[in-house]
Coordinates of C-alpha atoms in Angstrom, one line a residue:
Chain A
X1 CA 4.8 -95.8 -41.9
X2 CA 7.5 -95.1 -39.3
X3 CA 9.6 -92.0 -39.6
X4 CA 13.2 -91.4 -38.8
X5 CA 15.0 -88.1 -38.6
X6 CA 18.8 -88.2 -38.5
X7 CA 20.8 -85.3 -37.2
X8 CA 18.8 -82.6 -39.2
X9 CA 20.1 -79.1 -39.3
X10 CA 19.0 -75.9 -41.4
X11 CA 20.3 -72.4 -41.2
X12 CA 18.7 -69.3 -42.3
X13 CA 21.4 -66.9 -42.7
X14 CA 23.0 -66.9 -39.4
X15 CA 20.0 -68.3 -37.7
X16 CA 19.8 -72.0 -36.7
X17 CA 16.3 -72.8 -37.4
X18 CA 16.8 -76.5 -36.9
X19 CA 20.0 -77.6 -34.9
X20 CA 21.0 -81.3 -35.0
X21 CA 17.6 -83.0 -34.4
X22 CA 17.3 -86.6 -34.4
X23 CA 13.8 -88.2 -33.8
X24 CA 12.2 -91.5 -34.3
X25 CA 8.3 -91.9 -34.7
X26 CA 6.8 -95.4 -34.9
X27 CA 4.2 -96.0 -37.3
X28 CA 0.6 -94.8 -36.7
X29 CA 1.7 -92.4 -33.8
X30 CA 0.3 -88.9 -33.3
X31 CA 3.0 -86.6 -32.4
X32 CA 3.0 -83.0 -31.6
X33 CA 5.8 -80.6 -32.3
X34 CA 5.3 -78.1 -29.4
X35 CA 7.4 -74.8 -29.0
X36 CA 7.3 -71.2 -29.0
X37 CA 7.5 -69.2 -32.3
X38 CA 11.1 -69.4 -33.7
X39 CA 11.7 -72.7 -32.0
X40 CA 12.1 -74.4 -35.4
X41 CA 9.1 -76.6 -35.5
X42 CA 7.4 -75.3 -38.6
X43 CA 10.9 -75.7 -40.4
X44 CA 11.2 -79.1 -39.1
X45 CA 7.9 -80.2 -40.4
X46 CA 8.7 -78.6 -43.8
X47 CA 11.7 -80.5 -44.0
X48 CA 10.0 -83.7 -43.2
X49 CA 7.5 -82.8 -45.9
X50 CA 10.1 -82.0 -48.4
X51 CA 9.0 -78.3 -48.7
X52 CA 12.4 -77.3 -47.4
X53 CA 15.9 -78.8 -47.8
X54 CA 18.0 -79.7 -44.9
X55 CA 21.6 -78.4 -44.9
X56 CA 22.5 -81.7 -43.4
X57 CA 21.0 -85.0 -41.9
X58 CA 18.5 -87.4 -43.1
X59 CA 14.7 -87.9 -43.4
X60 CA 13.8 -91.7 -43.5
X61 CA 10.3 -92.9 -44.6
X62 CA 10.0 -96.5 -43.5
X63 CA 13.7 -96.7 -43.4
X64 CA 14.1 -95.4 -47.0
X65 CA 16.4 -92.2 -47.2
X66 CA 14.2 -89.5 -48.9
X67 CA 16.4 -86.6 -48.3
X68 CA 17.1 -86.3 -52.0
X69 CA 13.6 -87.1 -53.3
X70 CA 11.5 -84.6 -55.0
X71 CA 8.6 -83.5 -53.0
X72 CA 6.0 -85.2 -55.2
X73 CA 7.6 -88.5 -54.8
X74 CA 7.2 -88.3 -50.9
X75 CA 3.4 -88.5 -50.8
X76 CA 3.2 -86.5 -47.6
X77 CA -0.3 -85.0 -46.7
X78 CA 0.7 -81.4 -45.8
X79 CA -2.1 -79.1 -44.3
X80 CA -0.8 -75.6 -44.4
X81 CA -1.4 -73.1 -41.5
X82 CA -3.8 -70.9 -43.6
X83 CA -5.1 -74.0 -45.5
X84 CA -3.8 -72.9 -49.0
X85 CA -6.9 -74.1 -50.5
X86 CA -7.0 -73.4 -54.4
X87 CA -9.1 -70.2 -54.5
X88 CA -9.9 -70.6 -58.2
X89 CA -11.4 -74.2 -57.7
X90 CA -14.4 -75.6 -56.0
X91 CA -14.2 -77.8 -52.9
X92 CA -14.8 -80.9 -55.4
X93 CA -11.7 -79.7 -57.6
X94 CA -9.6 -79.0 -54.6
X95 CA -10.1 -82.5 -53.2
X96 CA -9.7 -84.0 -56.8
X97 CA -6.5 -82.1 -57.5
X98 CA -4.1 -84.6 -56.0
X99 CA -5.9 -87.5 -57.8
X100 CA -5.7 -85.7 -61.2
X101 CA -2.2 -84.8 -60.7
X102 CA -1.1 -88.6 -60.4
X103 CA 0.8 -90.3 -63.2
X104 CA -1.4 -91.4 -66.0
X105 CA -1.1 -95.0 -65.0
X106 CA -2.5 -94.6 -61.3
X107 CA -4.9 -91.9 -62.1
X108 CA -8.5 -93.0 -61.3
X109 CA -11.1 -92.6 -64.2
X110 CA -13.9 -90.1 -63.8
X111 CA -16.3 -92.4 -62.0
X112 CA -13.7 -93.7 -59.6
X113 CA -12.6 -90.0 -59.0
X114 CA -16.1 -89.0 -58.3
X115 CA -16.5 -91.8 -55.8
X116 CA -13.3 -91.0 -54.0
X117 CA -14.0 -87.3 -53.6
X118 CA -17.6 -88.2 -52.4
X119 CA -16.1 -90.4 -49.8
X120 CA -13.7 -87.7 -48.5
X121 CA -16.6 -85.1 -48.5
X122 CA -18.6 -87.6 -46.3
X123 CA -15.5 -88.1 -44.0
X124 CA -15.2 -84.3 -43.5
X125 CA -19.1 -84.2 -43.1
X126 CA -19.5 -81.6 -46.0
X127 CA -21.2 -83.7 -48.6
X128 CA -23.3 -80.7 -49.8
X129 CA -20.6 -78.2 -50.3
X130 CA -18.7 -79.7 -53.2
X131 CA -19.5 -77.0 -55.5
X132 CA -18.5 -74.0 -53.1
X133 CA -15.5 -72.0 -53.6
X134 CA -13.1 -71.7 -50.6
X135 CA -13.9 -68.0 -50.0
X136 CA -17.6 -69.1 -49.3
X137 CA -16.5 -71.5 -46.6
X138 CA -15.9 -70.8 -42.8
X139 CA -12.5 -71.3 -41.3
X140 CA -13.4 -74.8 -39.9
X141 CA -14.8 -75.9 -43.2
X142 CA -11.8 -74.8 -45.2
X143 CA -9.7 -76.7 -42.6
X144 CA -11.6 -79.8 -43.2
X145 CA -11.3 -79.5 -46.9
X146 CA -7.6 -78.9 -46.5
X147 CA -7.4 -82.2 -44.7
X148 CA -9.6 -84.2 -47.2
X149 CA -7.4 -82.8 -50.0
X150 CA -4.3 -84.0 -48.2
X151 CA -5.9 -87.4 -47.6
X152 CA -7.0 -87.9 -51.1
X153 CA -3.5 -88.8 -52.3
X154 CA -3.5 -91.5 -49.8
X155 CA -0.5 -90.0 -48.2
X156 CA 2.2 -92.2 -46.3
X157 CA 2.0 -89.6 -43.4
X158 CA 0.1 -86.5 -42.5
X159 CA 1.7 -83.3 -41.6
X160 CA -0.3 -80.4 -40.1
X161 CA 1.0 -77.0 -39.7
X162 CA -0.7 -75.1 -36.7
X163 CA -3.9 -76.9 -37.7
X164 CA -6.2 -75.0 -35.4
X165 CA -4.4 -71.7 -35.2
X166 CA -6.7 -69.4 -36.9
X167 CA -9.9 -70.8 -35.4
X168 CA -12.1 -69.8 -32.6
X169 CA -12.3 -71.7 -29.4
X170 CA -15.4 -73.8 -30.0
X171 CA -14.5 -74.8 -33.4
X172 CA -10.9 -75.7 -32.3
X173 CA -12.3 -78.1 -29.7
X174 CA -14.5 -79.8 -32.1
X175 CA -11.8 -80.1 -34.9
X176 CA -9.4 -81.4 -32.3
X177 CA -11.7 -84.2 -31.4
X178 CA -12.4 -84.9 -35.1
X179 CA -8.6 -84.8 -36.1
X180 CA -8.2 -87.4 -33.4
X181 CA -11.0 -89.6 -34.9
X182 CA -9.6 -89.3 -38.3
X183 CA -6.2 -90.3 -37.1
X184 CA -7.5 -93.2 -35.4
X185 CA -9.7 -94.3 -38.6
X186 CA -6.8 -94.0 -41.1
X187 CA -3.9 -95.2 -38.7
X188 CA -1.7 -92.6 -40.4
X189 CA 1.5 -91.6 -39.0
X190 CA 0.8 -87.9 -38.0
X191 CA 3.0 -84.9 -37.1
X192 CA 1.4 -81.6 -36.1
X193 CA 2.9 -78.2 -35.1
X194 CA 1.4 -76.1 -32.5
X195 CA 2.4 -73.6 -29.9
X196 CA -0.5 -74.3 -27.8
X197 CA 0.4 -76.6 -25.0
X198 CA -3.3 -77.7 -24.2
X199 CA -3.7 -78.6 -27.8
X200 CA -0.5 -80.6 -27.9
X201 CA -1.1 -82.4 -24.4
X202 CA -4.7 -83.2 -25.3
X203 CA -4.2 -84.4 -28.8
X204 CA -0.9 -86.2 -29.1
X205 CA 0.3 -89.5 -28.3
X206 CA 3.7 -88.1 -27.8
X207 CA 5.0 -84.6 -27.5
X208 CA 8.2 -83.1 -28.8
X209 CA 9.1 -79.8 -27.1
X210 CA 11.3 -77.6 -29.0
X211 CA 13.3 -74.6 -28.3
X212 CA 15.7 -72.5 -30.5
X213 CA 16.0 -75.4 -33.1
X214 CA 16.7 -78.1 -30.6
X215 CA 14.6 -80.8 -29.0
X216 CA 14.3 -80.0 -25.3
X217 CA 12.1 -83.0 -24.3
X218 CA 10.2 -85.9 -26.0
X219 CA 7.5 -87.7 -23.8
X220 CA 3.8 -88.7 -23.3
X221 CA 1.6 -85.8 -22.3
X222 CA 1.8 -87.1 -18.8
X223 CA 5.6 -87.1 -18.7
X224 CA 5.8 -83.8 -20.1
X225 CA 3.5 -82.2 -17.7
X226 CA 4.3 -84.2 -14.5
X227 CA 8.0 -84.5 -15.1
X228 CA 9.4 -81.8 -17.3
X229 CA 13.0 -82.4 -18.2
X230 CA 14.0 -78.7 -18.1
X231 CA 12.8 -75.5 -16.4
X232 CA 12.0 -74.1 -19.9
X233 CA 9.5 -77.3 -20.5
X234 CA 8.0 -76.7 -16.9
X235 CA 7.4 -72.9 -17.7
X236 CA 6.2 -73.6 -21.2
X237 CA 3.5 -76.5 -20.7
X238 CA 1.9 -74.9 -17.7
X239 CA 1.7 -72.1 -15.2
X240 CA 4.6 -72.0 -12.7
X241 CA 6.6 -69.9 -10.3
X242 CA 10.2 -70.2 -10.0
X243 CA 12.4 -69.7 -6.8
X244 CA 16.1 -69.6 -6.7
X245 CA 17.1 -72.0 -4.0
X246 CA 20.4 -73.7 -2.7
X247 CA 20.8 -77.5 -2.5
X248 CA 23.1 -78.9 0.2
X249 CA 23.4 -82.6 1.2
X250 CA 19.8 -83.4 -0.2
X251 CA 18.3 -80.4 1.6
X252 CA 16.8 -77.4 0.0
X253 CA 17.0 -73.8 1.6
X254 CA 15.5 -70.6 0.2
X255 CA 16.6 -67.4 1.6
X256 CA 18.3 -69.1 4.6
X257 CA 15.1 -70.9 5.4
X258 CA 15.3 -74.7 5.2
X259 CA 12.3 -76.2 3.1
X260 CA 10.6 -79.4 3.8
X261 CA 11.7 -80.8 0.4
X262 CA 14.2 -83.4 -0.4
X263 CA 16.3 -83.1 -3.4
X264 CA 17.9 -85.6 -5.7
X265 CA 20.4 -83.0 -7.0
X266 CA 24.0 -82.3 -6.8
X267 CA 24.9 -79.4 -4.2
X268 CA 24.7 -76.0 -5.7
X269 CA 22.3 -73.3 -6.8
X270 CA 19.0 -74.6 -8.2
X271 CA 15.5 -73.4 -9.3
X272 CA 12.5 -74.6 -7.4
X273 CA 9.5 -74.8 -9.9
X274 CA 6.1 -74.9 -8.5
X275 CA 2.7 -75.0 -10.1
X276 CA -0.2 -72.8 -8.6
X277 CA -2.1 -75.9 -7.9
X278 CA 0.8 -77.5 -5.9
X279 CA 1.2 -74.9 -3.1
X280 CA -1.2 -74.9 -0.1
X281 CA -1.3 -72.6 2.8
X282 CA -0.1 -74.5 6.1
X283 CA 1.5 -73.7 9.5
X284 CA 5.0 -74.0 8.1
X285 CA 6.6 -73.5 4.6
X286 CA 7.7 -70.5 2.6
X287 CA 6.8 -67.1 4.2
X288 CA 5.0 -64.8 1.9
X289 CA 3.1 -61.6 1.8
X290 CA -0.3 -61.6 -0.1
X291 CA -0.2 -59.1 -2.9
X292 CA -3.6 -59.9 -4.5
X293 CA -6.4 -62.5 -4.0
X294 CA -8.9 -63.0 -6.8
X295 CA -11.6 -65.4 -7.4
X296 CA -11.0 -67.5 -10.6
X297 CA -14.1 -69.6 -11.2
X298 CA -14.6 -71.9 -8.3
X299 CA -11.0 -71.3 -7.2
X300 CA -9.2 -68.5 -5.7
X301 CA -5.9 -67.3 -7.0
X302 CA -3.3 -65.8 -4.6
X303 CA -0.4 -63.7 -6.0
X304 CA 2.2 -63.5 -3.2
X305 CA 5.7 -62.0 -2.6
X306 CA 8.5 -63.7 -0.7
X307 CA 10.6 -61.6 1.7
X308 CA 13.2 -61.8 -0.9
X309 CA 11.0 -60.3 -3.5
X310 CA 10.2 -63.4 -5.7
X311 CA 6.7 -63.7 -6.7
X312 CA 4.6 -67.1 -6.1
X313 CA 1.3 -67.8 -7.5
X314 CA -1.0 -70.3 -5.5
X315 CA -4.4 -71.7 -6.3
X316 CA -6.8 -72.6 -3.3
X317 CA -10.3 -73.4 -2.4
X318 CA -12.5 -70.3 -2.8
X319 CA -13.6 -70.7 0.7
X320 CA -10.0 -69.8 2.1
X321 CA -10.2 -66.3 2.6
X322 CA -7.3 -63.8 2.7
X323 CA -6.5 -60.2 1.9
X324 CA -3.7 -58.1 0.7
X325 CA -0.8 -57.6 3.1
X326 CA -1.6 -60.7 5.1
X327 CA 1.4 -63.0 5.8
X328 CA 1.1 -66.7 4.8
X329 CA 3.1 -69.9 4.9
X330 CA 2.9 -71.8 1.6
X331 CA 3.9 -75.6 1.7
X332 CA 4.9 -77.1 -1.7
X333 CA 3.0 -80.3 -2.2
X334 CA 4.6 -81.2 -5.5
X335 CA 7.7 -79.5 -7.1
X336 CA 10.4 -79.9 -9.7
X337 CA 14.2 -78.9 -9.0
X338 CA 16.4 -77.7 -11.6
X339 CA 20.2 -77.2 -11.2
X340 CA 21.0 -73.7 -12.2
X341 CA 24.0 -74.1 -14.3
X342 CA 22.9 -76.8 -16.7
X343 CA 21.7 -75.9 -20.1
X344 CA 18.1 -74.8 -20.3
X345 CA 17.9 -73.8 -16.7
X346 CA 18.6 -70.2 -16.6
X347 CA 15.6 -68.6 -18.1
X348 CA 14.2 -65.4 -16.9
Chain B
X1 CA -23.7 -39.7 -42.3
X2 CA -21.9 -36.5 -43.5
X3 CA -18.2 -36.6 -44.2
X4 CA -15.9 -33.8 -43.2
X5 CA -15.9 -32.7 -46.9
X6 CA -19.6 -32.4 -47.0
X7 CA -19.5 -29.8 -44.3
X8 CA -17.7 -27.3 -46.4
X9 CA -19.6 -24.3 -47.6
X10 CA -21.3 -24.7 -50.9
X11 CA -19.2 -22.1 -52.7
X12 CA -16.1 -23.9 -51.7
X13 CA -17.3 -27.2 -53.0
X14 CA -18.3 -25.8 -56.2
X15 CA -15.1 -23.8 -56.6
X16 CA -13.0 -26.9 -56.0
X17 CA -15.1 -29.1 -58.2
X18 CA -15.0 -26.5 -61.1
X19 CA -11.2 -26.3 -61.0
X20 CA -11.0 -30.1 -61.4
X21 CA -13.4 -30.1 -64.1
X22 CA -11.9 -27.1 -66.1
X23 CA -8.6 -28.9 -65.8
X24 CA -9.8 -32.1 -67.1
X25 CA -11.6 -30.5 -70.0
X26 CA -8.6 -28.3 -71.0
X27 CA -6.0 -30.8 -70.6
X28 CA -7.8 -34.2 -71.6
X29 CA -11.2 -33.8 -73.1
X30 CA -10.6 -30.9 -75.5
X31 CA -7.4 -32.3 -77.1
X32 CA -9.2 -35.6 -77.5
X33 CA -12.2 -34.0 -79.2
X34 CA -9.8 -31.9 -81.3
X35 CA -8.2 -35.1 -82.6
X36 CA -11.5 -36.3 -84.0
X37 CA -12.7 -32.8 -85.1
X38 CA -9.7 -32.3 -87.0
X39 CA -9.7 -35.8 -88.6
X40 CA -13.4 -35.4 -89.8
X41 CA -12.9 -31.6 -90.8
X42 CA -13.2 -32.5 -94.6
X43 CA -15.7 -35.2 -94.0
X44 CA -15.9 -38.9 -94.0
X45 CA -14.5 -39.4 -97.3
X46 CA -11.3 -37.5 -96.8
X47 CA -10.9 -39.4 -93.4
X48 CA -11.3 -42.8 -94.9
X49 CA -8.9 -41.9 -97.9
X50 CA -6.2 -40.9 -95.4
X51 CA -6.5 -44.2 -93.8
X52 CA -6.5 -46.5 -96.9
X53 CA -3.5 -44.5 -98.3
X54 CA -0.7 -47.2 -99.0
X55 CA 1.9 -45.5 -96.4
X56 CA -0.7 -45.1 -93.8
X57 CA -1.8 -48.7 -94.4
X58 CA 1.8 -50.1 -94.2
X59 CA 2.4 -47.9 -90.9
X60 CA -0.6 -49.7 -89.3
X61 CA 0.7 -53.1 -90.4
X62 CA 4.1 -52.3 -89.0
X63 CA 2.6 -51.1 -85.8
X64 CA 0.4 -54.3 -85.5
X65 CA 3.5 -56.5 -86.4
X66 CA 5.8 -54.8 -83.7
X67 CA 3.0 -55.2 -81.1
X68 CA 2.5 -58.9 -82.1
X69 CA 6.1 -59.6 -81.5
X70 CA 7.0 -57.4 -78.6
X71 CA 3.8 -58.1 -76.5
X72 CA 4.1 -62.0 -76.3
X73 CA 7.9 -61.6 -75.8
X74 CA 7.3 -59.3 -72.9
X75 CA 4.4 -61.5 -71.5
X76 CA 6.9 -64.4 -71.4
X77 CA 9.8 -62.4 -69.9
X78 CA 7.6 -60.5 -67.5
X79 CA 5.9 -63.6 -65.9
X80 CA 9.4 -65.4 -65.9
X81 CA 11.0 -62.3 -64.2
X82 CA 8.1 -61.6 -61.8
X83 CA 8.0 -65.3 -60.7
X84 CA 11.7 -65.3 -60.2
X85 CA 11.6 -62.3 -58.1
X86 CA 8.5 -63.0 -56.0
X87 CA 9.5 -66.6 -55.4
X88 CA 13.2 -67.0 -55.0
X89 CA 16.0 -65.4 -53.1
X90 CA 19.1 -65.1 -55.1
X91 CA 22.2 -62.8 -55.7
X92 CA 21.6 -59.9 -57.7
X93 CA 17.8 -59.8 -57.1
X94 CA 17.8 -56.1 -56.3
X95 CA 19.7 -55.4 -59.3
X96 CA 17.2 -57.3 -61.5
X97 CA 14.4 -55.3 -60.1
X98 CA 16.3 -52.1 -60.9
X99 CA 16.9 -53.3 -64.3
X100 CA 13.2 -54.1 -64.8
X101 CA 12.5 -50.4 -63.9
X102 CA 15.0 -48.9 -66.1
X103 CA 12.9 -48.4 -69.1
X104 CA 10.6 -46.4 -67.1
X105 CA 13.4 -44.2 -65.6
X106 CA 15.4 -43.5 -69.0
X107 CA 14.1 -41.2 -71.5
X108 CA 12.8 -43.2 -74.7
X109 CA 15.3 -41.3 -76.8
X110 CA 18.2 -42.8 -74.8
X111 CA 16.4 -46.3 -75.1
X112 CA 16.5 -46.0 -78.9
X113 CA 20.1 -44.4 -79.0
X114 CA 21.7 -47.4 -77.3
X115 CA 20.5 -49.7 -79.8
X116 CA 21.9 -47.5 -82.4
X117 CA 25.2 -47.4 -80.6
X118 CA 25.4 -51.1 -80.3
X119 CA 23.8 -52.3 -83.5
X120 CA 24.2 -49.3 -85.9
X121 CA 26.6 -49.2 -88.8
X122 CA 29.2 -47.5 -86.7
X123 CA 28.1 -49.3 -83.6
X124 CA 29.9 -52.2 -81.9
X125 CA 28.4 -55.1 -83.8
X126 CA 27.6 -52.8 -86.9
X127 CA 30.3 -54.1 -89.2
X128 CA 29.7 -57.8 -88.2
X129 CA 25.9 -57.4 -88.7
X130 CA 26.6 -55.6 -92.1
X131 CA 29.1 -58.1 -93.4
X132 CA 26.5 -60.7 -93.0
X133 CA 23.7 -58.5 -94.6
X134 CA 21.8 -58.1 -91.4
X135 CA 20.4 -54.8 -90.8
X136 CA 18.9 -54.0 -87.5
X137 CA 18.9 -50.3 -87.2
X138 CA 16.7 -48.4 -89.6
X139 CA 14.7 -51.6 -90.0
X140 CA 12.1 -53.8 -88.3
X141 CA 14.4 -55.6 -86.0
X142 CA 15.5 -52.3 -84.4
X143 CA 12.0 -51.2 -84.1
X144 CA 11.0 -54.5 -82.3
X145 CA 14.1 -54.4 -80.0
X146 CA 13.4 -50.8 -79.0
X147 CA 9.7 -51.5 -78.3
X148 CA 10.5 -54.6 -76.2
X149 CA 12.9 -52.6 -74.2
X150 CA 10.6 -49.8 -73.5
X151 CA 7.6 -51.9 -72.8
X152 CA 9.4 -54.5 -70.7
X153 CA 8.4 -53.2 -67.2
X154 CA 4.6 -53.3 -67.8
X155 CA 3.8 -57.1 -67.2
X156 CA 6.6 -57.7 -64.7
X157 CA 5.6 -54.6 -62.7
X158 CA 2.0 -55.7 -62.3
X159 CA 2.7 -59.4 -61.4
X160 CA 5.5 -58.8 -58.7
X161 CA 3.3 -57.3 -56.0
X162 CA 0.4 -59.7 -56.9
X163 CA 2.5 -62.7 -56.8
X164 CA 4.1 -61.5 -53.5
X165 CA 0.9 -61.0 -51.9
X166 CA -0.6 -64.3 -52.9
X167 CA 2.3 -66.3 -51.3
X168 CA 3.7 -69.6 -52.3
X169 CA 1.5 -71.7 -50.2
X170 CA -1.0 -72.8 -52.9
X171 CA 2.1 -73.6 -55.1
X172 CA 3.6 -75.7 -52.4
X173 CA 0.2 -77.5 -51.7
X174 CA 0.2 -78.2 -55.4
X175 CA 3.5 -79.8 -55.4
X176 CA 3.0 -81.7 -52.2
X177 CA -0.2 -83.2 -53.8
X178 CA 2.1 -84.6 -56.6
X179 CA 1.7 -82.0 -59.3
X180 CA 4.7 -81.3 -61.5
X181 CA 6.0 -77.8 -61.9
X182 CA 4.2 -77.3 -65.1
X183 CA 0.7 -78.6 -63.6
X184 CA 1.3 -76.2 -60.8
X185 CA 1.9 -73.4 -63.1
X186 CA -1.0 -73.9 -65.4
X187 CA -3.6 -75.0 -62.7
X188 CA -2.5 -72.8 -59.7
X189 CA -0.2 -70.1 -60.4
X190 CA -1.7 -68.8 -63.8
X191 CA -5.4 -68.9 -62.8
X192 CA -4.5 -66.7 -59.7
X193 CA -2.8 -64.0 -61.7
X194 CA -4.6 -64.2 -65.0
X195 CA -6.6 -60.7 -64.4
X196 CA -3.3 -59.0 -63.3
X197 CA -1.5 -60.6 -66.4
X198 CA -4.3 -59.3 -68.9
X199 CA -4.2 -55.9 -67.2
X200 CA -0.3 -55.7 -67.7
X201 CA -0.7 -57.0 -71.2
X202 CA -3.2 -54.5 -72.1
X203 CA -0.8 -51.5 -70.8
X204 CA 2.2 -53.2 -72.5
X205 CA 0.1 -53.4 -75.9
X206 CA -1.1 -49.8 -75.5
X207 CA 2.5 -48.6 -75.2
X208 CA 4.0 -50.8 -77.7
X209 CA 1.7 -49.3 -80.4
X210 CA 2.0 -45.9 -79.1
X211 CA 5.7 -45.6 -78.6
X212 CA 7.2 -42.8 -80.3
X213 CA 10.7 -41.6 -78.8
X214 CA 12.7 -44.8 -79.0
X215 CA 11.2 -46.0 -82.2
X216 CA 11.8 -42.7 -83.8
X217 CA 15.5 -42.9 -83.2
X218 CA 16.1 -46.5 -84.6
X219 CA 13.4 -46.3 -87.3
X220 CA 14.9 -43.9 -90.1
X221 CA 11.4 -42.9 -91.0
X222 CA 11.3 -44.7 -94.3
X223 CA 7.9 -44.3 -95.6
X224 CA 6.1 -47.6 -96.3
X225 CA 8.8 -49.4 -94.7
X226 CA 9.9 -48.4 -91.3
X227 CA 7.2 -45.9 -90.3
X228 CA 4.9 -46.9 -87.5
X229 CA 1.8 -45.2 -86.8
X230 CA 3.1 -42.6 -84.3
X231 CA 5.9 -41.8 -86.6
X232 CA 3.5 -41.4 -89.5
X233 CA 1.4 -39.0 -87.7
X234 CA 4.6 -36.8 -87.4
X235 CA 5.5 -36.9 -91.0
X236 CA 2.0 -36.0 -92.1
X237 CA 1.8 -33.3 -89.7
X238 CA 5.2 -31.8 -90.6
X239 CA 3.9 -31.7 -94.2
X240 CA 0.9 -29.6 -93.0
X241 CA -1.3 -32.6 -94.1
X242 CA -3.5 -32.0 -91.0
X243 CA -6.6 -34.1 -92.0
X244 CA -4.5 -37.1 -92.6
X245 CA -2.3 -36.6 -89.6
X246 CA -5.3 -36.5 -87.4
X247 CA -7.1 -39.2 -89.1
X248 CA -4.2 -41.4 -88.3
X249 CA -3.9 -40.1 -84.8
X250 CA -7.5 -40.9 -84.2
X251 CA -6.7 -44.6 -84.7
X252 CA -4.1 -44.4 -82.0
X253 CA -6.7 -42.2 -79.9
X254 CA -9.2 -45.0 -80.5
X255 CA -6.8 -47.7 -79.3
X256 CA -6.2 -45.6 -76.1
X257 CA -9.8 -45.3 -75.5
X258 CA -10.5 -49.0 -76.0
X259 CA -7.6 -49.8 -73.7
X260 CA -9.1 -47.5 -71.0
X261 CA -12.5 -49.2 -71.3
X262 CA -11.2 -52.7 -70.8
X263 CA -8.9 -51.5 -68.1
X264 CA -11.7 -49.9 -66.2
X265 CA -13.9 -53.0 -66.7
X266 CA -11.1 -55.2 -65.3
X267 CA -10.6 -53.0 -62.4
X268 CA -14.4 -52.9 -61.7
X269 CA -14.9 -56.7 -62.2
X270 CA -11.7 -58.1 -60.6
X271 CA -10.7 -55.2 -58.1
X272 CA -9.5 -57.8 -55.4
X273 CA -7.1 -59.6 -57.7
X274 CA -5.6 -56.3 -59.0
X275 CA -5.6 -54.5 -55.6
X276 CA -2.2 -55.6 -54.7
X277 CA -0.7 -54.2 -57.8
X278 CA -2.5 -50.8 -57.7
X279 CA -1.1 -49.9 -54.3
X280 CA 2.1 -48.7 -55.8

């Protein structure tokens, strides 16, 4: 089912949680809403699921305006951040809840119900835990039960709020792969909220980066990481250092020094954004003094300071040896330039 | 592992423990024992005679009737008020919370008096009610009203922190799975608060049967008609009929003991679900 959001806004008191958001998601896509806390991503997800009413704007399910629909009619499978399993019910009863709650005509009979729940238990690979209570399950198991419960109602789309937030690293990794698998099997349009850029980039077909209730960028993981639209996105999706530079006639200068970088940017002050992996020691380039050099796994991480006092981080082969106080030239191999006066740029 | 308290000298420990024990005995255990001792002073027969005496019997029936009306009413009011307060943001919410606490902060005598002032013969609605042959004050309706007022906070107070701690996510999950509001309430909300609710009802009931001050003001003390058990105890006592007074009082004491036992059992068996409420 394709999902369309038109000009959604939502205030909490004076705070604009969601600010005029429009978005279109084709059927079957797996989309991440990525942003720091307070960026409005969870509120947006709750509006889509009908748990929150937007102040204005529309939510279209397959072209049908659901804005005034009661939550029950939407059939959005919602998985809550802390799973929200019914603590007084067994795993079986949790999964069966949505089936039993259906209108009498659609409600499956006892045999059918058992079969459906057993199917879902098999899908989440917990066939033996049907009679357990939520408190007797690990976090990862609870998460899977929550997903099975949402899938039981044959939802039109799947909404996941920080699905891996409370799990430890190993379980997260496993579950990520599994969620991707379930998505590919069911073909459900899926939205998930996360503040973890690795999770978003690894799992999603498309990533929506949000900031202060607005969409900062929409793109594939490659687009988001390789061509961040704003300085905010650049800094949010990966490590970066920023240098204040001047652009004049397509040339970039930093602290009076001309850099070997060409700019497709209007003249004026700008920010040069560099990832640690995209800076290499060379004979020419930005002059820095080494502040610290540490081994990070197979690589060496150099923290350096320019003569103007800006900090740069650079990652090199561990065989490259340097020490504190040494002067180096760092040559950018890849970079992004953001004009300093456009929205989203001045961020310190 | 010895705690800091264990390292105090023996005499200090014994001294402190004795103070606590003596206090408990003097203030709680002796009076309780005295109730039963006085009640049985003239033997089992005098005791049972005092209980089956028509006025005592009628007081018992009235007390049970009042509790049977007030407790279910406050059960419904309490759940509704607690749910509104814990789940929704609305104008006047803090005022509602204050109002729920009002019966606790106001003297029971005042609680009775307000009903006399409003529904009494010389009160605001007195003439209107009298003209229609409806008597509230010095009659059963007044006693029920005063009891409902005094016992209102128990259920709500117990449930508000419990509901707040549990949050609304399970309820939201139920709705998103297609459940109606009623299904959500019966299958998700209520099971999660049942022990807290029972606890609140228990305290509410104990107070409803034991209330003296407010009921005393509105009752009129008509023997065999508007006397509840606590009022009957007072009348008997004032008439120097000690055996009967203590016999009736022992019923109330027994009720208190049973309430305590169930309460302790609930706290022991369902500590987790009650923890939120007992923190305040």
